[in-house]
Short mmCIF file of C-alpha atoms in Angstrom, two decimals:
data_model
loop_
_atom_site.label_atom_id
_atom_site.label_comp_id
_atom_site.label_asym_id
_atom_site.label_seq_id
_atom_site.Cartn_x
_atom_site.Cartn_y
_atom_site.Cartn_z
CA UNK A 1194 51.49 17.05 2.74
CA UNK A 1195 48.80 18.75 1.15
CA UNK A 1196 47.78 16.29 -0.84
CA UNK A 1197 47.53 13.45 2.08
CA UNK A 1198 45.53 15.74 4.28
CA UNK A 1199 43.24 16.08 1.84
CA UNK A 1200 43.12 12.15 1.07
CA UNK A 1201 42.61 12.55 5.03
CA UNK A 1202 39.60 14.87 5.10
CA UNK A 1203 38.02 13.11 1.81
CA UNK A 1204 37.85 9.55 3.87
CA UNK A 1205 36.84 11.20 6.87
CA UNK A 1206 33.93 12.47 5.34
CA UNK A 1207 33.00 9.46 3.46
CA UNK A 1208 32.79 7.91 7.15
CA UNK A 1209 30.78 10.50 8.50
CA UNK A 1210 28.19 10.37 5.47
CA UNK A 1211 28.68 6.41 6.35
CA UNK A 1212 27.40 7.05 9.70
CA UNK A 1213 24.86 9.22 9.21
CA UNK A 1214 23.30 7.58 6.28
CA UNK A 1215 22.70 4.27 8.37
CA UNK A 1216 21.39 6.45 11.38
CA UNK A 1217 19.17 7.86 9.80
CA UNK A 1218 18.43 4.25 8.64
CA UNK A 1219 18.44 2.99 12.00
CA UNK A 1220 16.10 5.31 13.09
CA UNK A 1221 13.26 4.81 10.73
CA UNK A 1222 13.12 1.32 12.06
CA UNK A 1223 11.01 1.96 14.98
CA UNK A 1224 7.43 3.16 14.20
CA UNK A 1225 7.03 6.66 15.36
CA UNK A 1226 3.65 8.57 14.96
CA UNK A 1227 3.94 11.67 12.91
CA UNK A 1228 2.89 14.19 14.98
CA UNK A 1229 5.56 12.99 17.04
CA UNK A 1230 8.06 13.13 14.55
CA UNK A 1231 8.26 15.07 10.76
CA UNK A 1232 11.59 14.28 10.32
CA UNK A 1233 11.01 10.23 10.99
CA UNK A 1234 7.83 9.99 9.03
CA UNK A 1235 10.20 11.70 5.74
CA UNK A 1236 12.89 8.62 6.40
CA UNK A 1237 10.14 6.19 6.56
CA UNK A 1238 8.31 7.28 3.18
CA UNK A 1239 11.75 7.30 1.38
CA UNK A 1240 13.01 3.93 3.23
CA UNK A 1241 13.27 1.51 -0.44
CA UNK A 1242 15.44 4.41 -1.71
CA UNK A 1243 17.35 5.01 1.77
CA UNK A 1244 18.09 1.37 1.94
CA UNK A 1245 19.40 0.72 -1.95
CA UNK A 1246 21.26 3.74 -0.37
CA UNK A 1247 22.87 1.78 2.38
CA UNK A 1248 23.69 -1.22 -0.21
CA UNK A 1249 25.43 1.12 -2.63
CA UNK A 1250 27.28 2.02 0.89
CA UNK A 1251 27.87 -1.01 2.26
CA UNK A 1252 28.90 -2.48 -1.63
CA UNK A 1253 31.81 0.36 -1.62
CA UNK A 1254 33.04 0.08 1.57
CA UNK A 1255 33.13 -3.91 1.02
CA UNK A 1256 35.26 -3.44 -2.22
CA UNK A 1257 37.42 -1.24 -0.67
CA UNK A 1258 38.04 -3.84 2.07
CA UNK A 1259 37.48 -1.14 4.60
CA UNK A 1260 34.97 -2.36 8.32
CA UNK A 1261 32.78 0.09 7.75
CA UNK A 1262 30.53 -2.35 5.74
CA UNK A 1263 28.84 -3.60 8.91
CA UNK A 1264 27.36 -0.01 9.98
CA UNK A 1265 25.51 0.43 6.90
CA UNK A 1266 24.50 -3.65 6.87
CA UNK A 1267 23.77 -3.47 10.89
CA UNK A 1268 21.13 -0.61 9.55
CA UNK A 1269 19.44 -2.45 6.92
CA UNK A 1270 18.77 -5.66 8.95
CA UNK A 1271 17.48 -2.83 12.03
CA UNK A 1272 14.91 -3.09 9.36
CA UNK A 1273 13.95 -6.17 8.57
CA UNK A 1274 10.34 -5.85 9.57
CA UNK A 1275 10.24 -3.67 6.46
CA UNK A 1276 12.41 -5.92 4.56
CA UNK A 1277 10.10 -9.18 5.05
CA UNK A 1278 7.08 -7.03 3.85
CA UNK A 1279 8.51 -6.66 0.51
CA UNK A 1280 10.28 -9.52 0.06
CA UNK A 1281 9.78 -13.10 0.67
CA UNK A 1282 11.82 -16.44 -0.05
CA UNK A 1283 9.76 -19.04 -0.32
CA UNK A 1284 7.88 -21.24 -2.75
CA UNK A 1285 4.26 -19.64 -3.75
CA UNK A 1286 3.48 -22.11 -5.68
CA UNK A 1287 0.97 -23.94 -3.56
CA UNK A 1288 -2.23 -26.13 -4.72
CA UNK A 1289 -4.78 -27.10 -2.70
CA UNK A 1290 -8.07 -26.83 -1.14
CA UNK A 1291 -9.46 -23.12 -1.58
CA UNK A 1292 -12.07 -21.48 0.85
CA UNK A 1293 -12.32 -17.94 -0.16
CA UNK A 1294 -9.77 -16.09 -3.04
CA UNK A 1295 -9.97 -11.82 -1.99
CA UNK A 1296 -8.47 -9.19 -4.48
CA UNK A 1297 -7.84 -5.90 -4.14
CA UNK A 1298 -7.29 -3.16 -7.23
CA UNK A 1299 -7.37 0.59 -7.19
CA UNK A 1300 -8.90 0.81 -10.44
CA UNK A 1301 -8.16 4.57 -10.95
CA UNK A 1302 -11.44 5.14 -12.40
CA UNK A 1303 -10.88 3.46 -15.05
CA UNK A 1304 -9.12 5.30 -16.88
CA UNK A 1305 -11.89 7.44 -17.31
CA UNK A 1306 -12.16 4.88 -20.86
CA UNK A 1307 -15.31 5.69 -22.56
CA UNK A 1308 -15.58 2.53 -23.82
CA UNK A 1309 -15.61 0.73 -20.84
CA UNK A 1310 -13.02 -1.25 -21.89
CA UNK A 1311 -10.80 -1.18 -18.77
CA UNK A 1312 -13.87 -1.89 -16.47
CA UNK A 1313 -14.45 -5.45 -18.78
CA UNK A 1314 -10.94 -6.29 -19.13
CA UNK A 1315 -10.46 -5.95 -15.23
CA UNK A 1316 -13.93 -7.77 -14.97
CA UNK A 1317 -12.39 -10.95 -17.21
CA UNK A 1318 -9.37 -11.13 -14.78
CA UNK A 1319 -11.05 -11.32 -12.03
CA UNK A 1320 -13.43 -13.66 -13.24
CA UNK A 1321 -10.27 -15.97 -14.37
CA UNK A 1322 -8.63 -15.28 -11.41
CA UNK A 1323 -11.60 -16.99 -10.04
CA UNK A 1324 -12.25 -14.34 -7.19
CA UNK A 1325 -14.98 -14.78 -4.63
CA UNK A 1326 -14.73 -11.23 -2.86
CA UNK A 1327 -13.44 -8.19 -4.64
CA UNK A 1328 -12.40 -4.99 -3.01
CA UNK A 1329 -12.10 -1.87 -5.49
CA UNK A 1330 -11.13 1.65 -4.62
CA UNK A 1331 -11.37 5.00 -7.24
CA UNK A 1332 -14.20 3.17 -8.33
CA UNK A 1333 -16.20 5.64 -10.42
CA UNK A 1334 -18.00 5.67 -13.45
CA UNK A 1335 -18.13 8.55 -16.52
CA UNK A 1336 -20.83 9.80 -18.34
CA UNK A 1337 -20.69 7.46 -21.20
CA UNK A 1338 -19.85 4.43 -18.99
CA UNK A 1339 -21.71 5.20 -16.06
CA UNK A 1340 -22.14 3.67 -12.81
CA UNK A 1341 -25.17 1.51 -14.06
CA UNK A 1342 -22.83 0.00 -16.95
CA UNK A 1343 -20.22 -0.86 -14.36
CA UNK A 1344 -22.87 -2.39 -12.29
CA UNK A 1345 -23.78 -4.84 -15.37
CA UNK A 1346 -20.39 -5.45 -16.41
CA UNK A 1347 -19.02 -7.08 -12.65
CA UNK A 1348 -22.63 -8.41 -12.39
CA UNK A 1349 -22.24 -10.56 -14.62
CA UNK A 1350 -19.55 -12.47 -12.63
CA UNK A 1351 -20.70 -11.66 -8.98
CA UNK A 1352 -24.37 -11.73 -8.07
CA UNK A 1353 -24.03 -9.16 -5.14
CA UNK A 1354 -22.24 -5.88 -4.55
CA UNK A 1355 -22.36 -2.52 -2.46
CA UNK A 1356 -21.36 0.65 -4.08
CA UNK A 1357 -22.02 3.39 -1.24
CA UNK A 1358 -22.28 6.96 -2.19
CA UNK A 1359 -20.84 9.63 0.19
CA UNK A 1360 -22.75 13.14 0.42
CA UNK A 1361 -22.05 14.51 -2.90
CA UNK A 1362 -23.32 11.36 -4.57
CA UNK A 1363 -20.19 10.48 -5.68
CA UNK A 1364 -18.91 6.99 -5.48
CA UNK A 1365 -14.88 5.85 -4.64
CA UNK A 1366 -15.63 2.38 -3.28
CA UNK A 1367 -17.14 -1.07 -4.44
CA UNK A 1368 -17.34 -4.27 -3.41
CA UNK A 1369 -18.59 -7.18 -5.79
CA UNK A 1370 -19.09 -10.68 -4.10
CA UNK A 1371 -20.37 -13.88 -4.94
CA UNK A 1372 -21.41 -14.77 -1.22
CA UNK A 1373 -24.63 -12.60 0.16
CA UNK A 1374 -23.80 -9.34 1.63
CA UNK A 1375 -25.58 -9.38 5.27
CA UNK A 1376 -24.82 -6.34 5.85
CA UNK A 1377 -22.69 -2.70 4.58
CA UNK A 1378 -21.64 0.04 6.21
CA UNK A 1379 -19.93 3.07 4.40
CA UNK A 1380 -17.46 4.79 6.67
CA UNK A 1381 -16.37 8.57 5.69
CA UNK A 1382 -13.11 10.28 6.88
CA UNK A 1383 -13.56 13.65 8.94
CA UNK A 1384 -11.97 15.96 6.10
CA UNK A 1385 -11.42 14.04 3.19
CA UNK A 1386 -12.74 12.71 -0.18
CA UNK A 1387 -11.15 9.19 1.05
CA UNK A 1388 -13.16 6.36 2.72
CA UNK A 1389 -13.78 2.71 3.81
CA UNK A 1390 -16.54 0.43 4.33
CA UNK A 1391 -17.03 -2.55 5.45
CA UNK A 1392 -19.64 -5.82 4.41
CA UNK A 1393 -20.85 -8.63 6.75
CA UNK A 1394 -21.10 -11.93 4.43
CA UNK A 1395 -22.31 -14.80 4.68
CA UNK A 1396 -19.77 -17.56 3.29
CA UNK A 1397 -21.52 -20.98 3.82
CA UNK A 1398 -23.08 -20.34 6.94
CA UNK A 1399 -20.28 -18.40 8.34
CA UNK A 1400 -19.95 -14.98 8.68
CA UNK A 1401 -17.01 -12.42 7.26
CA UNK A 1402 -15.99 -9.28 7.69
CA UNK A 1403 -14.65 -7.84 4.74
CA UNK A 1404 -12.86 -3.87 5.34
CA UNK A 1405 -12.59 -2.10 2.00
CA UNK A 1406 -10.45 1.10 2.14
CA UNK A 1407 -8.96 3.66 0.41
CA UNK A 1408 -6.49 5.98 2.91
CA UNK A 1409 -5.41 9.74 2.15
CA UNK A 1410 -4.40 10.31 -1.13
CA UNK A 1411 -1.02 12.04 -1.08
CA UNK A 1412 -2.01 14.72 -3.31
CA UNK A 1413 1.73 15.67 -4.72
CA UNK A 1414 0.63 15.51 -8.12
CA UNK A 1415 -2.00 18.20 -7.75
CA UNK A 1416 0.53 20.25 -5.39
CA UNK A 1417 2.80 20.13 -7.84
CA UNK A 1418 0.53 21.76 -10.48
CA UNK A 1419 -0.82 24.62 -8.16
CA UNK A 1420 2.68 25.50 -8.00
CA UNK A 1421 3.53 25.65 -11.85
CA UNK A 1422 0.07 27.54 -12.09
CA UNK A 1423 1.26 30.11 -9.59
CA UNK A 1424 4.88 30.00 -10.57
CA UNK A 1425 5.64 29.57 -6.89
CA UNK A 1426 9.60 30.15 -6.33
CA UNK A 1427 11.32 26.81 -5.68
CA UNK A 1428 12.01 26.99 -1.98
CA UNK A 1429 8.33 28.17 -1.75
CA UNK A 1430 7.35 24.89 -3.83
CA UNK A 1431 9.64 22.44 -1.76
CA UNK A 1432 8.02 23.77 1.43
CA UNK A 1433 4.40 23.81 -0.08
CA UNK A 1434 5.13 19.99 -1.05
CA UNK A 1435 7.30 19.01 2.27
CA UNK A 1436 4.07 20.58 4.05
CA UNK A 1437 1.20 18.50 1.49
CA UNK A 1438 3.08 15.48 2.24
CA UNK A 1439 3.47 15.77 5.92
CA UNK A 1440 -0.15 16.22 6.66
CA UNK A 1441 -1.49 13.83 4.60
CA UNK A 1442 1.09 11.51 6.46
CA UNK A 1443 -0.61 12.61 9.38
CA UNK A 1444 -4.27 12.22 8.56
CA UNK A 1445 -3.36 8.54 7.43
CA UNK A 1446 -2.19 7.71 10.47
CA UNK A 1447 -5.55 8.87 12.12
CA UNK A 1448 -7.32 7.10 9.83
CA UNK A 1449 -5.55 3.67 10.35
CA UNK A 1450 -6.21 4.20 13.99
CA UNK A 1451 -9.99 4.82 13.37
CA UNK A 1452 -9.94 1.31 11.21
CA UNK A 1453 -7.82 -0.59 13.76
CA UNK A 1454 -10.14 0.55 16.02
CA UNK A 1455 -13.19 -0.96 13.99
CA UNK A 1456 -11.21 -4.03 13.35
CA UNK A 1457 -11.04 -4.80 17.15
CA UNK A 1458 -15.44 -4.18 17.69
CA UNK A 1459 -15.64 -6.69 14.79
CA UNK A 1460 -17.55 -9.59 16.27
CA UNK A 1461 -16.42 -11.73 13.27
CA UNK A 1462 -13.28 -13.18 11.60
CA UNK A 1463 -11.82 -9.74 9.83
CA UNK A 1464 -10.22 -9.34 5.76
CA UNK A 1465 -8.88 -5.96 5.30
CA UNK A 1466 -7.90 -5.03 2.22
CA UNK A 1467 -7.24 -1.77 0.20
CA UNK A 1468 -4.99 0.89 -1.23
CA UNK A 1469 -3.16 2.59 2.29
CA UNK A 1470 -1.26 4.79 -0.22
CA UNK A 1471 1.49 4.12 2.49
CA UNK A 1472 4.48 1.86 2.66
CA UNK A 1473 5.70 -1.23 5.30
CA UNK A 1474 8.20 1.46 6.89
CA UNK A 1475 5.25 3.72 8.23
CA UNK A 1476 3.60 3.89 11.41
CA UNK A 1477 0.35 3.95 9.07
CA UNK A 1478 1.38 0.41 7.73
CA UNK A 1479 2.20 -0.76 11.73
CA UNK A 1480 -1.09 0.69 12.89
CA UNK A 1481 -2.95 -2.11 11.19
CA UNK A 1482 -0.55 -4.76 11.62
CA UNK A 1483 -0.71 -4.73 15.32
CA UNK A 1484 -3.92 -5.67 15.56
CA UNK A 1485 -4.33 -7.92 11.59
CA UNK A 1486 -1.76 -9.97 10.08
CA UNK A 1487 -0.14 -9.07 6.59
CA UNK A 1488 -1.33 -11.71 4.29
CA UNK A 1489 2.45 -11.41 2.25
CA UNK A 1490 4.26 -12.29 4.86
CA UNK A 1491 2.81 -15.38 5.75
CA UNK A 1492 1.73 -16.47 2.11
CA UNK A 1493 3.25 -14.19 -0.37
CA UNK A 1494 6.66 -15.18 -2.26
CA UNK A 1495 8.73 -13.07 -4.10
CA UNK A 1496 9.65 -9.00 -4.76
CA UNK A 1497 6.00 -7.14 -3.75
CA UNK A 1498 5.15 -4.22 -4.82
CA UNK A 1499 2.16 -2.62 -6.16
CA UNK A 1500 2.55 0.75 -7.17
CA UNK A 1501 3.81 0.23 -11.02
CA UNK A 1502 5.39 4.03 -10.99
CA UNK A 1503 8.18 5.29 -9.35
CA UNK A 1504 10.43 2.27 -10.76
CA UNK A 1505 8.15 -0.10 -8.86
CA UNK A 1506 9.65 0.88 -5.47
CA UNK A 1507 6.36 0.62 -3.41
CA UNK A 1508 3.98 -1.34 -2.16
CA UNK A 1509 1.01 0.42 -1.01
CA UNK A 1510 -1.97 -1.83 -1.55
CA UNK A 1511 -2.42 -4.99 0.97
CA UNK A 1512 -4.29 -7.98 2.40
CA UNK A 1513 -4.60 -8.50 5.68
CA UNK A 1514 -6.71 -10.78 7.95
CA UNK A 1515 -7.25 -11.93 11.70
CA UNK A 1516 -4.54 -14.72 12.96
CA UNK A 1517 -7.29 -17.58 12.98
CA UNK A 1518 -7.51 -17.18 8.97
CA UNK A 1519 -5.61 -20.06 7.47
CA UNK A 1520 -4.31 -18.43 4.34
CA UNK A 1521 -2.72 -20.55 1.38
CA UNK A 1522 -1.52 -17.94 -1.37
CA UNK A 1523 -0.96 -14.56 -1.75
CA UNK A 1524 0.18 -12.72 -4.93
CA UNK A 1525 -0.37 -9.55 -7.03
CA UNK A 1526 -0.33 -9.29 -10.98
CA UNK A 1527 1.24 -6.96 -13.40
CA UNK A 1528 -1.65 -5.34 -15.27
CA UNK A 1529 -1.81 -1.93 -18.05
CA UNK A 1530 -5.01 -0.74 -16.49
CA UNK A 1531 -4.08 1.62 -13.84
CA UNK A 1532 -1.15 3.16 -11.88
CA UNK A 1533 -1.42 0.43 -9.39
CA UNK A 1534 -1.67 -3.61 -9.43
CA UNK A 1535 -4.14 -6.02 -8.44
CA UNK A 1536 -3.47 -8.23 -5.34
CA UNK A 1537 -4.55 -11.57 -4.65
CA UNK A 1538 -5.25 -13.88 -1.79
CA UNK A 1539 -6.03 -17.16 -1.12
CA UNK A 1540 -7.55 -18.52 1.97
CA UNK A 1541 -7.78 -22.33 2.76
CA UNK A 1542 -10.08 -21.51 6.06
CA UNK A 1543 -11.97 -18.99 7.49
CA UNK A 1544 -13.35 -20.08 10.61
#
């Protein structure tokens, strides 16, 4: 009797976990703001993980031939909004005629190389890429391969760029074009070292706007080290970190808002690209797609994601563009020289 009650208990907690697994699930489905909500904007940032979760779920419950299958599968398709903007079935191999190719890269300094050998290889792929606008963030130069070196070495493929400085004279954003730049604007976040800007161009008598931006770094890795430097007790440290990474969730979202908000004064046709440093399941991520489309889910094909750490879980670096942009192709490459991937995308109109 023992024995079966036990049996009993053990299933009845597997259901419960069951439940509250794909609520939880459920839940982070619907954008919620983060001051609204700390607990919804923690499901959201650990969604790819929470929803391999509900497969491993569903996968058991399937094999034991038990119903309970259908709670954690009715909680992954609650979030298919996420779901589309990481993976698409279609074919992306299309040819055609090409208007405009954009590409985005956090370059991560370059690897501070001294050589400057990141800066030219990532200089090459673009150039055999073929890209006509290219959007860079940590874009920075060191003392042997300074900004003036960079300069030459993406001159050499694009005859016009804008590489603002922000009030310490520091630089974090470029972009390199091979149309004329009418007009640049650098745009600085109240509070933080991160930024945007954005370039009027003139692409065969039409005019672009390109937004290049680079959203609040989540900072975990240098939280992390100010807590091995003070030997902070581990409850302290999972609070210090829980705390690092709820704010910075929260300044993101009032930075997408202050974008969004650009993006709708824009008197042209709109490309926004950059490095959110947030994923599809955030309110961050919906912020700008209610007002731009997501270039990958129209045109993209495949698994996308663009952050090569963390078992390439995340996709944090996008394309979008205003609805009257006829794109054709959208894709991001593999590449050694930073922690993130280049992204790529085609456009076969942009009037």
């Amino acid at each position: 009797m023992g024995k079966e009650a036990a049996r009993k208990s053990g299933y009845t907690v597997k259901v419960l976990i069951c439940f509250l697994i794909a609520g939880f699930t459920a839940y982070g489905a619907f954008p919620v703001e983060a001051q609204n909500s700390a607990l919804h904007s923690y499901i959201t940032v650990l969604m790819p993980v929470i929803i391999i979760l509900n497969i491993i779920i569903a996968l058991y419950w399937a094999f034991r031939k038990k119903i309970w299958w259908i709670i954690n599968l009715a909680a992954i398709l609650a979030n298919w909004n996420y779901i589309a903007a990481v993976v698409q079935i279609r074919s992306n191999d299309t040819e055609g005629a090409k208007a405009l190719k954009v590409a985005t890269y956090n370059v991560r300094s370059f690897n501070n190389d001294y050589t400057g050998y990141s800066a030219q290889e990532i200089a090459r792929l673009v150039s055999e890429e073929k890209v006509d606008l290219f959007c860079m963030q940590e874009y920075s130069g060191g003392i042997h391969f300074n900004l003036d070196s960079l300069g030459y070495t993406f001159g050499m493929y694009f005859p016009y760029c804008s590489v603002p400085k922000n009030k310490k004279g520091g630089t974090r954003l470029a972009v390199y074009s091979k149309y004329p730049l009418v007009k640049c604007v650098f745009v600085p976040f109240k509070n933080s070292d991160n930024c945007a800007m954005w370039c009027d161009i003139n692409i065969k008598g039409d005019t672009l706007r390109l937004f290049n931006l680079h959203l609040q770094t989540t900072n975990l890795n240098r939280e992390m080290a100010i807590n091995r430097r003070r030997k902070t007790d581990t409850g302290d440290a999972v609070e210090n970190i829980s705390k690092t990474l709820f704010e910075n969730i929260e300044i993101r979202d009032r930075q997408a808002k202050d974008m969004a908000r650009l993006v709708k004064e824009s008197p042209y046709p709109v490309i926004l690209a950059g490095d959110f440093n947030s994923i599809p399941s955030t309110y961050t991520y919906h912020i700008i797609a209610d007002v731009l489309k997501d270039g990958f889910k129209n045109y993209g094909s495949g698994y996308e994601y663009t952050f090569n750490r963390l078992y390439r879980l995340l996709r944090i670096d996008y394309i979008f563009h205003s609805e009257n942009l006829k794109g054709s192709k959208y894709y991001s490459l593999h590449e050694p020289f930073s922690d993130h991937d280049p992204v790529f995308m085609e456009f076969e109109s942009i009037k």
